[in-house]
Coordinates of C-alpha atoms and ligand atoms in Angstrom, one line a residue:
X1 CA 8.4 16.4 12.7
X2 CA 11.8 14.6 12.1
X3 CA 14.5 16.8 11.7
X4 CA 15.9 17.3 7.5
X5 CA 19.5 15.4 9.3
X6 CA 17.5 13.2 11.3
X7 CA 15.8 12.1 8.0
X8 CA 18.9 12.3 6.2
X9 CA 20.9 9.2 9.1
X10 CA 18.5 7.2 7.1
X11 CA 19.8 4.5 5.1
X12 CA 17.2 2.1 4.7
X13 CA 13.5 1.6 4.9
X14 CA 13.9 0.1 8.1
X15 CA 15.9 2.8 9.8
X16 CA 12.8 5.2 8.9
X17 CA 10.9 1.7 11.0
X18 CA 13.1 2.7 14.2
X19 CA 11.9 6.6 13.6
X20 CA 8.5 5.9 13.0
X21 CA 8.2 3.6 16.3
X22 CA 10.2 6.5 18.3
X23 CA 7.8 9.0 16.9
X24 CA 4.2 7.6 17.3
X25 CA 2.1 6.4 20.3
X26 CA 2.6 2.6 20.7
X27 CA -1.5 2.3 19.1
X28 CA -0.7 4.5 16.0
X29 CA 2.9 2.5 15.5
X30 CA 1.4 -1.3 15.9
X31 CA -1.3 -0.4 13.8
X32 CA 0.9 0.1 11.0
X33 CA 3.6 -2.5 12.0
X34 CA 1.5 -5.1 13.3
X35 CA -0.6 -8.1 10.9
X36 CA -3.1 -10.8 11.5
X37 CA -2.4 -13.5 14.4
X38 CA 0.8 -14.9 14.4
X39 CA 2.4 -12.2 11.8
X40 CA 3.9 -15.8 9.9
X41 CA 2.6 -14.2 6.8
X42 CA 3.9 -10.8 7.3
X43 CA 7.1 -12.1 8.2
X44 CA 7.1 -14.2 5.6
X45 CA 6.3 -11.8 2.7
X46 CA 9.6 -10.5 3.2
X47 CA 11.7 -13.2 4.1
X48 CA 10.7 -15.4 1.1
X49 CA 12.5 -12.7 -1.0
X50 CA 15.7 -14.3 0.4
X51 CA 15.0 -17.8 -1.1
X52 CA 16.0 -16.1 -4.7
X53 CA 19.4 -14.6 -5.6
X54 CA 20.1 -12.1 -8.5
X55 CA 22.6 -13.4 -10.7
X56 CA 24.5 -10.7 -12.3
X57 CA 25.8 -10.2 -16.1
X58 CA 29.2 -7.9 -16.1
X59 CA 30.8 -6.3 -19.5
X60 CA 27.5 -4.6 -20.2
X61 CA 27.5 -1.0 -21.0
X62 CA 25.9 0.0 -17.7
X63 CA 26.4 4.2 -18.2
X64 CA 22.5 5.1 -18.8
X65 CA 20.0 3.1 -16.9
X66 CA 16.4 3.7 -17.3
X67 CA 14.2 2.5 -14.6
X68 CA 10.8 3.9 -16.1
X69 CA 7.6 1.4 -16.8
X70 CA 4.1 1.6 -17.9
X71 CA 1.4 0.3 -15.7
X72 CA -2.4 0.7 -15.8
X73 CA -2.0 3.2 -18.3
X74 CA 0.5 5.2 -16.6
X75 CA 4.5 5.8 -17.4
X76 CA 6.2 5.8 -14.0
X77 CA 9.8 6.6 -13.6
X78 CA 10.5 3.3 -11.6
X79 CA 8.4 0.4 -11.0
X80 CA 7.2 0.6 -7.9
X81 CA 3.9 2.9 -6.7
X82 CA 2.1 3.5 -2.9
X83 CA -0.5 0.7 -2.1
X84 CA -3.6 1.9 -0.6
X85 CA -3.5 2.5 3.4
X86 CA -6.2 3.6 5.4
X87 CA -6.0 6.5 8.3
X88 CA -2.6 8.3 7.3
X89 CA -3.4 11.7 9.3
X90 CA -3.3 9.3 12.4
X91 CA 0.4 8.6 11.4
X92 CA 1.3 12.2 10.2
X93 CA -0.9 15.6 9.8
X94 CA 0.6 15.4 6.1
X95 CA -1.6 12.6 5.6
X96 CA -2.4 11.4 2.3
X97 CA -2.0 14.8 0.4
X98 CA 1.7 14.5 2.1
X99 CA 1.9 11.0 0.8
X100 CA 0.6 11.4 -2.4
X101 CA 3.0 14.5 -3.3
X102 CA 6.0 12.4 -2.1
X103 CA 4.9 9.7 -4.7
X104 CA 4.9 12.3 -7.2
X105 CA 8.2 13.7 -6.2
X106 CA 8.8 10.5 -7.2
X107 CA 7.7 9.9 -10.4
X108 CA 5.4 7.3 -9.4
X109 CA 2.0 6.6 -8.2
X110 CA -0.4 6.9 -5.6
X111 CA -3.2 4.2 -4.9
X112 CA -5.9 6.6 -1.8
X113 CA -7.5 4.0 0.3
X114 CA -11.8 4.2 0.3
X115 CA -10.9 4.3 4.2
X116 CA -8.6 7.5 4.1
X117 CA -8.6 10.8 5.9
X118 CA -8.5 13.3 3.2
X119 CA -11.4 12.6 0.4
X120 CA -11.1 11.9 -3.2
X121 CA -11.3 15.4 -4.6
X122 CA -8.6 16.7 -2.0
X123 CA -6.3 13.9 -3.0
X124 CA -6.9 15.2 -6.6
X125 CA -6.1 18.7 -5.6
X126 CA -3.0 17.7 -3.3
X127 CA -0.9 16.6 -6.4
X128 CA -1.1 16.3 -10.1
X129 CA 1.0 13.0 -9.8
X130 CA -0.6 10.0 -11.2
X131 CA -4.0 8.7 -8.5
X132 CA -5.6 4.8 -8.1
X133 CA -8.4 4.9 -5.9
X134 CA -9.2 1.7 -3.6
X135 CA -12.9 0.4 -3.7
X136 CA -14.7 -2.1 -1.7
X137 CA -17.8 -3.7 -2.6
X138 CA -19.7 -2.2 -0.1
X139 CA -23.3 -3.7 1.0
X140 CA -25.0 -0.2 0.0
X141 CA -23.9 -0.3 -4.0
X142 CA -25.1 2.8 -4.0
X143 CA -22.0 4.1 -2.2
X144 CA -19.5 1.9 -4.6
X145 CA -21.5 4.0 -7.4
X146 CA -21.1 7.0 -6.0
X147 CA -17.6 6.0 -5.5
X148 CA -16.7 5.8 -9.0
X149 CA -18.8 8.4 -10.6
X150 CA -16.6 11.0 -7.8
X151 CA -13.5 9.3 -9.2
X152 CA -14.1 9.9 -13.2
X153 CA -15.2 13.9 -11.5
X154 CA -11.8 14.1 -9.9
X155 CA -10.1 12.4 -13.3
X156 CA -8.4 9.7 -10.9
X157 CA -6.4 7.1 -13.5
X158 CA -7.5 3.8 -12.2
X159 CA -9.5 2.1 -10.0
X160 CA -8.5 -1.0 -7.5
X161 CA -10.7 -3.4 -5.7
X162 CA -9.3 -5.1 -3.2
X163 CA -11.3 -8.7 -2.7
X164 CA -9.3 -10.1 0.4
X165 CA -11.4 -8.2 3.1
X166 CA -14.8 -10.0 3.8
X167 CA -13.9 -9.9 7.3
X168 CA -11.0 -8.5 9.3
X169 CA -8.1 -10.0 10.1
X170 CA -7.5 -10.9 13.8
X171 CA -4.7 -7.8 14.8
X172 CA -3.5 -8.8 17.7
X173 CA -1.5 -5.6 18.6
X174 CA -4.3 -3.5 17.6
X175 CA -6.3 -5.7 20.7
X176 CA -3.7 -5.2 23.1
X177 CA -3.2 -1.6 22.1
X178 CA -6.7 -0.4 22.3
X179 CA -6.5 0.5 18.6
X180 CA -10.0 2.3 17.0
X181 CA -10.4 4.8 14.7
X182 CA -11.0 7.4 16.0
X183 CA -8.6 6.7 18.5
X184 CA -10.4 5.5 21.7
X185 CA -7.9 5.2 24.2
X186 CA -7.8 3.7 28.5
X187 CA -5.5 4.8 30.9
X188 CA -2.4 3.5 29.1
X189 CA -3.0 4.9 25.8
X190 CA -3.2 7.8 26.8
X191 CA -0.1 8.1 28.8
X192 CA 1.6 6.8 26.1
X193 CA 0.2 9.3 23.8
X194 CA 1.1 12.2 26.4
X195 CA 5.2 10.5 26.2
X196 CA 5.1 11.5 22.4
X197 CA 4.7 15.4 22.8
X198 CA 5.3 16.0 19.3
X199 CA 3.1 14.0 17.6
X200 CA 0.5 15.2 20.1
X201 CA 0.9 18.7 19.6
X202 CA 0.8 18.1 16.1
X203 CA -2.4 16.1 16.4
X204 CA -4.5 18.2 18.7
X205 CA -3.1 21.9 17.0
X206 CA -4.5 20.5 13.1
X207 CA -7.4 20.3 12.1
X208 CA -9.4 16.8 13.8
X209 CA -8.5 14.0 11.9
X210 CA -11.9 13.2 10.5
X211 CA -12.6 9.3 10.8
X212 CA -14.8 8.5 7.5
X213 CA -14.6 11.9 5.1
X214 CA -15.5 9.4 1.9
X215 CA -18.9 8.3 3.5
X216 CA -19.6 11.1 6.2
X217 CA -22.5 11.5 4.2
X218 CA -24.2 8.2 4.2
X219 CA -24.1 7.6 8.4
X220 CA -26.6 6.9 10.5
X221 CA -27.3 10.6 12.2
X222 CA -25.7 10.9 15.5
X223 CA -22.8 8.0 14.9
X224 CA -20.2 10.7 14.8
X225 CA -17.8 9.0 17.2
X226 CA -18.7 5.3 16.0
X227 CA -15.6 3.6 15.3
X228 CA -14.7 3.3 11.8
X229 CA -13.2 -0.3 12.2
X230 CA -17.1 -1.2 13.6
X231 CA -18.9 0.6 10.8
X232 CA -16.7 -0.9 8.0
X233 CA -17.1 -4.8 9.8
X234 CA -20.7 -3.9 9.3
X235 CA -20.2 -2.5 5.3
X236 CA -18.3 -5.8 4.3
X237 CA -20.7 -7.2 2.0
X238 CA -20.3 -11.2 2.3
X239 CA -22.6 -11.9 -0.5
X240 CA -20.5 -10.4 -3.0
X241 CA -19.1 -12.5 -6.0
X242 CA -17.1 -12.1 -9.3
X243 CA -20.5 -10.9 -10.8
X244 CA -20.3 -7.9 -8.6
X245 CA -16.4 -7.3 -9.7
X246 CA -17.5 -7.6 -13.6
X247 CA -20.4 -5.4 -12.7
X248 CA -18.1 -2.3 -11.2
X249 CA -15.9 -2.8 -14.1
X250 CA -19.0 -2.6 -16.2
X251 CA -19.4 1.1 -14.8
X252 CA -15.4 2.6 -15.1
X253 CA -13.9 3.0 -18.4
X254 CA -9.9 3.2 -17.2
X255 CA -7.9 0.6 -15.9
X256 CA -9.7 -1.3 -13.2
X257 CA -7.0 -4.0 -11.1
X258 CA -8.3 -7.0 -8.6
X259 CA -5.9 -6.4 -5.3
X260 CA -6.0 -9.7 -2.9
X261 CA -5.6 -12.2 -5.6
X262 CA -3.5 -15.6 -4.5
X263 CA -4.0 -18.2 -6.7
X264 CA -3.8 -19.1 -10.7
X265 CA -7.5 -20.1 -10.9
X266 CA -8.9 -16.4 -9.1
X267 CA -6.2 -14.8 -11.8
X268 CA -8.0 -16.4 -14.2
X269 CA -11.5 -15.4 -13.1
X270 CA -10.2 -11.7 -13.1
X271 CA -9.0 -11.9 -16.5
X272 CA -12.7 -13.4 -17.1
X273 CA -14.4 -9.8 -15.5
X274 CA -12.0 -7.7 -17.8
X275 CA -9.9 -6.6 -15.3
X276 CA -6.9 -5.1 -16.5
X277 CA -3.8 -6.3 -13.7
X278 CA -4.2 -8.0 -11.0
X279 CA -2.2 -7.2 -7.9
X280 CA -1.0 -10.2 -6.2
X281 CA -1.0 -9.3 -2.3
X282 CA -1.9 -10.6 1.1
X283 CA -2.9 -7.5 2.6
X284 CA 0.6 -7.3 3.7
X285 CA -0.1 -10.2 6.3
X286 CA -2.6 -8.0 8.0
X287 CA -5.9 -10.4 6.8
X288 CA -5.2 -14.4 7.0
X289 CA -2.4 -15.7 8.5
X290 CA -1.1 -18.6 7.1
X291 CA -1.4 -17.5 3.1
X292 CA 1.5 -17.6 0.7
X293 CA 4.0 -15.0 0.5
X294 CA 3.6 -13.0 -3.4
X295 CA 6.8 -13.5 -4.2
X296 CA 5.7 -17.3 -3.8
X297 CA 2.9 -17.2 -5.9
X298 CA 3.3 -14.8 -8.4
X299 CA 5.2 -17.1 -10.9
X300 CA 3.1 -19.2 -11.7
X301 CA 0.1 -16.3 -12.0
X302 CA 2.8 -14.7 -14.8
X303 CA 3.0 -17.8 -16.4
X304 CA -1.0 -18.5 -16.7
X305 CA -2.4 -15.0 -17.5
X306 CA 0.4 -12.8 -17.5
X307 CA 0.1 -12.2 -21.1
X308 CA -3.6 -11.3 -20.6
X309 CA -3.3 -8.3 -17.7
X310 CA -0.4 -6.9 -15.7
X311 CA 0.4 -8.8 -12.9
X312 CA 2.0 -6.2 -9.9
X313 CA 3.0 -7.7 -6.9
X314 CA 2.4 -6.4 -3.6
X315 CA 3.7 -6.5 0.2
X316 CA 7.3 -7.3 1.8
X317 CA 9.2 -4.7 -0.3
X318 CA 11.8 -3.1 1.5
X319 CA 14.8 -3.4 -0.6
X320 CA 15.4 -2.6 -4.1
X321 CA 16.6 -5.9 -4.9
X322 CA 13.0 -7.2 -3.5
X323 CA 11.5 -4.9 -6.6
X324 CA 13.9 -6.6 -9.0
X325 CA 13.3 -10.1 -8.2
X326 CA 9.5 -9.3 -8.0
X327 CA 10.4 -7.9 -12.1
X328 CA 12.3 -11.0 -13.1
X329 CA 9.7 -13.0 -11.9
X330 CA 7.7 -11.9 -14.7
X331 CA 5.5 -8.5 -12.5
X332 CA 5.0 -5.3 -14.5
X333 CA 6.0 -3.4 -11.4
X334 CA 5.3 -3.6 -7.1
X335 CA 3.8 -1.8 -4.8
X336 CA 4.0 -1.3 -1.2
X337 CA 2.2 -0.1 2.0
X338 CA 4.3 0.3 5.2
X339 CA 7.4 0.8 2.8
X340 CA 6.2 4.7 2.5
X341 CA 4.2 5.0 5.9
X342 CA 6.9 4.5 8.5
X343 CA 8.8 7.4 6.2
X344 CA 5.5 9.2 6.5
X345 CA 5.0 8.5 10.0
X346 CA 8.7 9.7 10.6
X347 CA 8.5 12.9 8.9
X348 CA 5.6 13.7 7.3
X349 CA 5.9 14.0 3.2
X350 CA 9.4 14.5 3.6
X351 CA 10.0 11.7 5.5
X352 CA 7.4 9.7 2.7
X353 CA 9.6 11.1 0.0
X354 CA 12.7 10.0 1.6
X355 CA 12.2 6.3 1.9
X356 CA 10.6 6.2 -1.6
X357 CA 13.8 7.6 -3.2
X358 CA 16.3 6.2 -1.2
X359 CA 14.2 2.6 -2.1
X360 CA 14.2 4.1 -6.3
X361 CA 17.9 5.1 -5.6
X362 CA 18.4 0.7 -4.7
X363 CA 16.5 0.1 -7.4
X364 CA 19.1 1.8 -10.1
X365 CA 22.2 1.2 -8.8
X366 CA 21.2 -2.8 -8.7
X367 CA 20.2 -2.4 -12.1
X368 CA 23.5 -1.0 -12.6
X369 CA 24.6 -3.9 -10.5
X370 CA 23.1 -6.8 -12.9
X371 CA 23.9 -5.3 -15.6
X372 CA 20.3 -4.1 -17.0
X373 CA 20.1 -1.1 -18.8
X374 CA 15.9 -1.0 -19.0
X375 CA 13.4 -2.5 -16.8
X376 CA 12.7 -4.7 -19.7
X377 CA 15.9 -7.0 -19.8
X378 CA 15.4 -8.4 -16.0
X379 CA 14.2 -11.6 -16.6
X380 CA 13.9 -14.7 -15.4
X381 CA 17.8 -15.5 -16.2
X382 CA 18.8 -13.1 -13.8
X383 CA 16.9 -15.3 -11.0
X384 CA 18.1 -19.0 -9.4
X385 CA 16.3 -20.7 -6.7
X386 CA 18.4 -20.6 -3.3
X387 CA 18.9 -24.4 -2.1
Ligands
FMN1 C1 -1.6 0.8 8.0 C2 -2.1 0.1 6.8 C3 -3.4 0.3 6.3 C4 -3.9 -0.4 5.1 N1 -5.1 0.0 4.6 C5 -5.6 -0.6 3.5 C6 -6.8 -0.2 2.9 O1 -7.5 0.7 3.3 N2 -7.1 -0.9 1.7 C7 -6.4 -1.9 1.1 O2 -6.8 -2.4 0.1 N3 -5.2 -2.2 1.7 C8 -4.8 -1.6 2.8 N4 -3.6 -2.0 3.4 C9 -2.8 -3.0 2.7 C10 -1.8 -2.4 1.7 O3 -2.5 -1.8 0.6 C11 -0.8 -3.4 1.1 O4 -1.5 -4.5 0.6 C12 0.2 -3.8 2.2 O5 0.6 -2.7 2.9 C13 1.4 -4.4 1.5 O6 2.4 -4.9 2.4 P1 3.6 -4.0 2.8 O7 3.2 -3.1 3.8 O8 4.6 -5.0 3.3 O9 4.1 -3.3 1.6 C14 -3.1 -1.3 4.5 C15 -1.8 -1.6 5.0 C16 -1.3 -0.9 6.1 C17 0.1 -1.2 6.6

């Protein structure tokens, strides 16, 4: 575990990047840092954020600032939550529990992935902070029901499902690392692992990171060690349509968002369903390379249905003034993935905490900065096209 000081020489999300990639076994690292093929998507997710400046307004009374929003039902101090990531006991034995505390430390949310390693009613019992759970539309519908019914049990606030996984990306890293869940590792992995005596004693003195606790359950007897990247390839139901999105809506009564959604005309179709935000996101490059940035598309998604659902974007945060853009862009609020893992991976929930506050922290004192008092007054005056 990173040191409190070592935590602390942190002064950025990246520098908790450089900590994260010191701490972990190369698989374990890549797997979070790496995306689909050429990683032009991922790259570009946060690089497009530099084609828009903030223009500032001085000679405003800038003494109280309030950063708080309201998304999918919930007041959050600032407006950005924890986007769904699989596997976080790999990173850190914190895991989710960790991470989903440190969003609460926060004042913010946190979205548990359907592929986490902690399940939905110790995520409930881990912190009181505000919970999303992450659905698939899984070929058995009887696990998606099951899903949701042990989500209203556990009193989770929303639901999520993400529409941009019919198949895996291509993760490149993830082939040359040997990456599986459960880890599955050659020669090389595992003298890598053995060079990173910390996170190995950690790993093999906790409890086993368990590699489907959702949907233990529902496997085939004897498939204890199958990989859970296999079995999900196998789960990803190809057949499934907007019927079957208006259909799981059909069975939540809370706010239910469509993550994965790139264009105006699949905006509209959520807004069709019911759904009430959609969260406009790539996968954080990790699905198809080639698709547009969210910062590129999410304009003109505010402008067709943004006065119908939320509209939250997602991926390529790592700077405050990404969030504010994102909010004078027209988005209720952002989210993020590797933004709270690397700080996770570096030092568990304090290391998760950390990043997230030192990212909240950028977030006020540019508000300060452009002279907004309330998340409410960023608009789209405060944003010109760079040329
Ligand atoms: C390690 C990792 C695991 C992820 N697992 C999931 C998942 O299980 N379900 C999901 O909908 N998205 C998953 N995502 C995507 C995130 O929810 C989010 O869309 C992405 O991280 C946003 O990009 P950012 O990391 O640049 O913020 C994962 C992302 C990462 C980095």
């Amino acid at each position: 575990m990173a040191s409190k000081r070592t935590l602390e020489s942190c002064h950025k999300v990246m520098d908790f990047r450089k900590l994260a990639e010191k701490r972990l076994p190369a698989p374990m690292f890549h797997y979070i840092d790496g995306a689909a093929e050429d990683e032009w998507t991922y790259r570009q997710n946060t690089s497009a954020f530099n084609q828009y400046e903030l223009v500032p307004r001085f000679l405003v009374n800038v003494e109280n600032i309030d950063t708080s929003t309201t998304v999918l039902g919930q007041k959050i101090d600032w407006p950005f939550f924890c986007s769904p990531t699989g596997y976080c006991r790999l990173f850190h034995h914190d895991g989710e529990g960790g991470a989903a505390r440190a969003a609460a430390r926060t004042g913010t949310i946190f979205c548990l992935s359907s592929i986490s390693t902690t399940t939905i009613e110790e995520v409930a019992k881990a912190s009181e902070g505000p919970k999303i759970f992450q659905i698939y539309v899984l070929k058995d519908r009887g696990l998606s029901q099951e899903y949701i019914q042990r989500c209203k049990d556990a009193n989770y606030d929303a639901l999520c499902l993400t529409v941009d996984v019919p198949s895996n990306g291509k993760r490149e890293r993830d082939l040359v690392t040997g990456m599986t869940v459960p880890p599955k590792l050659g020669l090389s992995g595992y003298m890598n692992v053995m060079k990173h005596i910390d996170w190995s004693f950690n790993y093999l003195t906790h409890p086993p990171t368990p590699s489907m606790v959702n949907i233990e359950h529902k496997l085939p007897k004897g498939s204890s060690n199958i990989s859970v990247m296999d079995f999900m390839n196998t789960q990803f139901d190809r057949t499934v349509t907007w019927k079957d999105a208006a259909w799981m809506i059909d069975q939540w009564d809370k706010p239910f968002a469509i993550k994965g959604i790139l264009s105006v005309e699949d905006a509209k179709m959520a807004v069709e369903v019911g759904a009430s935000a959609v969260m406009v996101s790539n996968h954080g490059g990790r699905q198809m390379d080639g698709c547009p940035a969210p910062i590129e598309v999410i304009g003109d998604i505010v402008d067709a249905v943004g006065d119908k659902l939320e509209v939250i974007l997602d991926g390529g945060i790592r700077r405050g003034t990404h969030i504010l853009k994102a909010l004078a862009m027209g988005a209720k609020a952002c989210m993020g993935g590797r933004a709270y893992l690397y700080g996770l991976a570096a030092g568990g929930e304090e290391g998760a905490y950390s990043s997230l506050k030192l990212l909240k922290d950028e977030v006020q004192n540019n508000m300060i900065l452009l002279g907004c008092t309330d998340v409410s007054q960023i608009s789209s005056d405060h944003l010109r096209k760079w040329e």
